[in-house]
Coordinates of C-alpha atoms in Angstrom, one line a residue:
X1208 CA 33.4 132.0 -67.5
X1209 CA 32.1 135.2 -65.2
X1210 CA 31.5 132.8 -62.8
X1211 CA 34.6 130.9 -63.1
X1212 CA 36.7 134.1 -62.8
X1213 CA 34.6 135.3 -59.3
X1214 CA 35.7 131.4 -58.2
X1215 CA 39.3 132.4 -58.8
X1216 CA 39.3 135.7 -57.5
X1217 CA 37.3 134.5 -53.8
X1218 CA 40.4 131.9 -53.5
X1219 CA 42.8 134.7 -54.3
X1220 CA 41.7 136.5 -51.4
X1221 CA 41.2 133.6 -49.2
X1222 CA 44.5 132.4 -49.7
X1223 CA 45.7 136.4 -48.8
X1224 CA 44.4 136.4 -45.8
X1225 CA 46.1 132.5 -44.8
X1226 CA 48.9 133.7 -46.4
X1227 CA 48.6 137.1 -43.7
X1228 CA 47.3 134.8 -41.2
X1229 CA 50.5 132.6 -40.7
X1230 CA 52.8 136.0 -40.7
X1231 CA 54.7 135.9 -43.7
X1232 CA 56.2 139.1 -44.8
X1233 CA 53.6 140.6 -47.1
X1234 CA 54.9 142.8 -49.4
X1235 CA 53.7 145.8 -51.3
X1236 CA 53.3 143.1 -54.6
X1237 CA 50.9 141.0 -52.7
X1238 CA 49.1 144.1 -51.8
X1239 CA 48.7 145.7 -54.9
X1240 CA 47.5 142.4 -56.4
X1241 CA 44.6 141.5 -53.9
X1242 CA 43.6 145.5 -54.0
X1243 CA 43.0 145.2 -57.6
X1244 CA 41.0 141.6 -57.8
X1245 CA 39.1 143.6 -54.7
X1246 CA 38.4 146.0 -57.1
X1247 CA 37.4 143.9 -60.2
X1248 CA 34.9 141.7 -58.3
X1249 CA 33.6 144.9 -55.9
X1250 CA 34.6 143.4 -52.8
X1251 CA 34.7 146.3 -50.9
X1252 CA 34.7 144.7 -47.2
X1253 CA 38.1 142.8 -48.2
X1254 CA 39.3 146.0 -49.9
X1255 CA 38.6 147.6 -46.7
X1256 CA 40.8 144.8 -45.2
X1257 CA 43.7 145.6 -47.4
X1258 CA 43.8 149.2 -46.9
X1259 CA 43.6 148.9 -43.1
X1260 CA 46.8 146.4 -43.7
X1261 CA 48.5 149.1 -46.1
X1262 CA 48.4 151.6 -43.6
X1263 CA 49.5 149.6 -41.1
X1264 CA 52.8 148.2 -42.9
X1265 CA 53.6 151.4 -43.9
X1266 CA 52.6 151.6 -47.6
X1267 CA 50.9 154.5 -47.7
X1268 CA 53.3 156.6 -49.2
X1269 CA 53.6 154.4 -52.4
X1270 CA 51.9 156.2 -55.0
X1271 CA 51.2 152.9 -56.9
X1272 CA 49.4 151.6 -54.1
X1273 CA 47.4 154.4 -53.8
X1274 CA 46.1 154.4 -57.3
X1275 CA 45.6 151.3 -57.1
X1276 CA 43.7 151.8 -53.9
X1277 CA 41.8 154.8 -54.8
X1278 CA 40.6 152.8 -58.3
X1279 CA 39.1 149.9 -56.4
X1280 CA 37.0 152.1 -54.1
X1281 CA 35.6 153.9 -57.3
X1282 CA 34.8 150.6 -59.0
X1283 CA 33.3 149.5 -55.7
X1284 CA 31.4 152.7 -55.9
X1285 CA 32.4 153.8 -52.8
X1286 CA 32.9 157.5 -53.5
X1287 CA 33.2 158.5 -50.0
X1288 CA 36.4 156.9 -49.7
X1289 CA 37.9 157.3 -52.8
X1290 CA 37.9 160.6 -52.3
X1291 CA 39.3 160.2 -48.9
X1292 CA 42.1 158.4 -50.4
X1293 CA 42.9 161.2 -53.2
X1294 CA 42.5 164.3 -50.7
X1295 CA 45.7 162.2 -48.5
X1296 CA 48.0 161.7 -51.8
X1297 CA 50.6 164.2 -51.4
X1298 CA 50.9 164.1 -55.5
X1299 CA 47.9 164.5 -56.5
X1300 CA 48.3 165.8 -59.7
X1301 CA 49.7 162.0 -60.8
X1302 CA 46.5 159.8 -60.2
X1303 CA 43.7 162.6 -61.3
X1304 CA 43.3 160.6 -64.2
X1305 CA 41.8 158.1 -62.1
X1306 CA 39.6 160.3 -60.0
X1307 CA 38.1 161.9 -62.9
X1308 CA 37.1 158.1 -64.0
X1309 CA 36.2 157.4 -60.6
X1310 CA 33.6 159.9 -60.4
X1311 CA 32.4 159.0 -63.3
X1312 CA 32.0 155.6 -62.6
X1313 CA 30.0 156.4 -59.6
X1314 CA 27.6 158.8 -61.6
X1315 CA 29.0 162.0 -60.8
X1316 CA 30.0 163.7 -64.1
X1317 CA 29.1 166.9 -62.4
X1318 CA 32.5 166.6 -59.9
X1319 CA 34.4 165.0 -62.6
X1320 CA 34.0 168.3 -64.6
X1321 CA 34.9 170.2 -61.5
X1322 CA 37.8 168.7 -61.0
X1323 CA 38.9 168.6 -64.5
X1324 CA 38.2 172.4 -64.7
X1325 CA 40.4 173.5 -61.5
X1326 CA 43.3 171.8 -63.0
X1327 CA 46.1 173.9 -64.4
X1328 CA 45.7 173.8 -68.0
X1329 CA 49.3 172.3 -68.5
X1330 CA 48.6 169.5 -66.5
X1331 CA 46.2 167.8 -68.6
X1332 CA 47.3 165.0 -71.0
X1333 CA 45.9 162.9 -73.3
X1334 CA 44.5 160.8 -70.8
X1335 CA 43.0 163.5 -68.3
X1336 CA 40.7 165.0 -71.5
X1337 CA 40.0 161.1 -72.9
X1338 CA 38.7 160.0 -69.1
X1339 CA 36.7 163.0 -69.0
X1340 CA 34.8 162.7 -72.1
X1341 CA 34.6 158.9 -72.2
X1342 CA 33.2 159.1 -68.3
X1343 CA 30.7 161.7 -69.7
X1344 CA 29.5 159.7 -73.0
X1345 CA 29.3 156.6 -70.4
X1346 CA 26.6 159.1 -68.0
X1347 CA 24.4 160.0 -70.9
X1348 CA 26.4 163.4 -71.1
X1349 CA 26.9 163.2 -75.1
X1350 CA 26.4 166.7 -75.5
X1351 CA 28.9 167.7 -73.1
X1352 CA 31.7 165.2 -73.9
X1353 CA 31.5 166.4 -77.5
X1354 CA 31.7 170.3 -76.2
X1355 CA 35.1 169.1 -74.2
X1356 CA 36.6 167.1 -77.1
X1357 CA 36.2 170.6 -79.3
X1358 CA 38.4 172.4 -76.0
X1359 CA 40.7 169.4 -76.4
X1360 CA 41.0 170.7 -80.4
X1361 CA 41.0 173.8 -79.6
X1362 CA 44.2 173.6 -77.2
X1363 CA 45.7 171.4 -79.0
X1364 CA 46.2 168.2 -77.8
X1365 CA 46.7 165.4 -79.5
X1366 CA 44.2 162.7 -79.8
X1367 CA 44.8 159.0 -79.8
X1368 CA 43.2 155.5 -80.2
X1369 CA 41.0 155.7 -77.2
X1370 CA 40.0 159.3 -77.6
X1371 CA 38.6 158.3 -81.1
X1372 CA 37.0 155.5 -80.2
X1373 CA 35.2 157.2 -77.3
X1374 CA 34.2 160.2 -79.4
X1375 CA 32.7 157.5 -82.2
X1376 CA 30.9 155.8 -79.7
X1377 CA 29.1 158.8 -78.9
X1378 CA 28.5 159.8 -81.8
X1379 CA 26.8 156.7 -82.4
X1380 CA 24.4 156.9 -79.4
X1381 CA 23.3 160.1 -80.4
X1382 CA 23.1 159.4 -83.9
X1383 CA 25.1 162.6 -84.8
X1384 CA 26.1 161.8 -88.5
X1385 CA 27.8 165.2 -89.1
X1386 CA 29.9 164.8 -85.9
X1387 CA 30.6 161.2 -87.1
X1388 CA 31.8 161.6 -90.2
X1389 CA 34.5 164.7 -88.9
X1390 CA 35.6 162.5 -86.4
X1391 CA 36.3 159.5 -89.3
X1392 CA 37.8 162.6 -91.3
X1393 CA 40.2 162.8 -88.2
X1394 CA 40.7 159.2 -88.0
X1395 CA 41.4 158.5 -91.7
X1396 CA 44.2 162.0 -91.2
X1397 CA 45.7 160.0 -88.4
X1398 CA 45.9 156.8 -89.5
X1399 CA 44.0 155.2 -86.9
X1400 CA 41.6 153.2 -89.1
X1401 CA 44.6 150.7 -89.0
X1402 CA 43.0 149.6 -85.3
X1403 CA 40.2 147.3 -85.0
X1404 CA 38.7 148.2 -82.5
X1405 CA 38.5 151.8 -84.1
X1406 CA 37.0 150.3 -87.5
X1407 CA 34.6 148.8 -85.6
X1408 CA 33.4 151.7 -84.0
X1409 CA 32.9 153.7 -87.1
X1410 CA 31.3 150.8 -89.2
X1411 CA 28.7 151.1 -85.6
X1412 CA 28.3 154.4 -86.0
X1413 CA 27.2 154.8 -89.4
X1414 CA 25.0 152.1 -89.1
X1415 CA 23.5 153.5 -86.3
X1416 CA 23.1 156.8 -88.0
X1417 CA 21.4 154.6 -90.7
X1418 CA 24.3 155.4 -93.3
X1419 CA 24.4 151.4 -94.1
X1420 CA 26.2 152.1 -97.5
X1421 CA 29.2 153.9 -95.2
X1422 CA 28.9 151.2 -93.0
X1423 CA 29.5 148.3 -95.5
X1424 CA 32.4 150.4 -97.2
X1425 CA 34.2 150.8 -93.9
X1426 CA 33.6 147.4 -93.6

């Protein structure tokens, strides 16, 4: 099926560059669609391509292109540019979500938490704290998401769905059954155990805490 959707995604660029190639009017939809199927199969020469063509139609001040721009370079792991793209956004602020993951993604947790901490405190949402601490739990950085999630608390900020589920999963890496069972506390006061994929997690974690009575009762 991988291999079926890399088949797709190669005609989908081939048929973007004919389509470029015979000087139709591209527009800023055909753009943002080839940039992010560059970005799912890591084809950074074509993504490349693309953003050579963005700047030279004009696009660059369309802050979804961007985004999408600067995402593709991080899942390409192309740092170097991805940064290049977010230090030339005028509104910056708007897509730091994605840097933070960005970083992440390219093994950097050490900038992501720079550029986290310079931000204005009243800047950061819900998703700024939940791609922080899921890019950390996804570099071995347990420890230090766990230490953010308690700021997040602490400030007040109000969890959801995906900040639970990244919490749970690191709690179940590191086999923290204290941790675990406050964060299903948390989850049972929010009514979150409604979600799968949330359930899931916690019947994981307890299990991989070796709690395997908690985990068949969640179940």
């Amino acid at each position: 099926m991988l291999q079926r959707y890399f088949s797709w995604a190669r005609k989908a660029i081939t048929d973007f560059h004919q389509l470029h190639s015979s000087g139709r009017k591209i527009t800023e939809f055909h753009l943002s669609s080839i940039i992010k199927i560059c970005g799912r199969v890591e084809a950074l020469q074509e993504g490349r391509q693309s953003h050579c063509l963005l700047l030279k139609l004009g696009f660059n001040a369309d802050l979804i292109l961007m985004t999408t721009l600067l995402d593709m370079y991080s899942k390409c792991t192309n740092i170097h540019d991805a940064c290049r793209v977010f230090d030339e956004m005028p509104h910056r602020d708007v897509v730091i979500n994605s840097m933070i993951s960005g970083l992440c993604r390219c093994h950097l947790p050490s900038y992501a938490i720079d550029l986290f901490t310079k931000m204005n405190q009243f800047d950061r949402d819900v998703g700024t704290w939940n791609s922080l601490i899921s890019g950390l739990g996804q570099n071995s950085e347990g420890r230090a998401a766990l230490i953010f999630f308690g700021r997040m608390r602490v400030e007040g900020v109000e969890v959801d769905v995906m900040t639970v589920i990244s919490v749970t999963s690191i709690c179940a890496d590191m086999a923290m059954i204290i941790h675990a069972q406050q964060v299903h506390g948390m989850v049972i006061k929010f009514g979150f155990e409604l979600y799968l994929p949330v359930g899931n997690a916690i019947v994981d974690t307890y299990a991989k805490c070796g709690c395997m009575g908690d985990a068949c009762l969640c179940f």
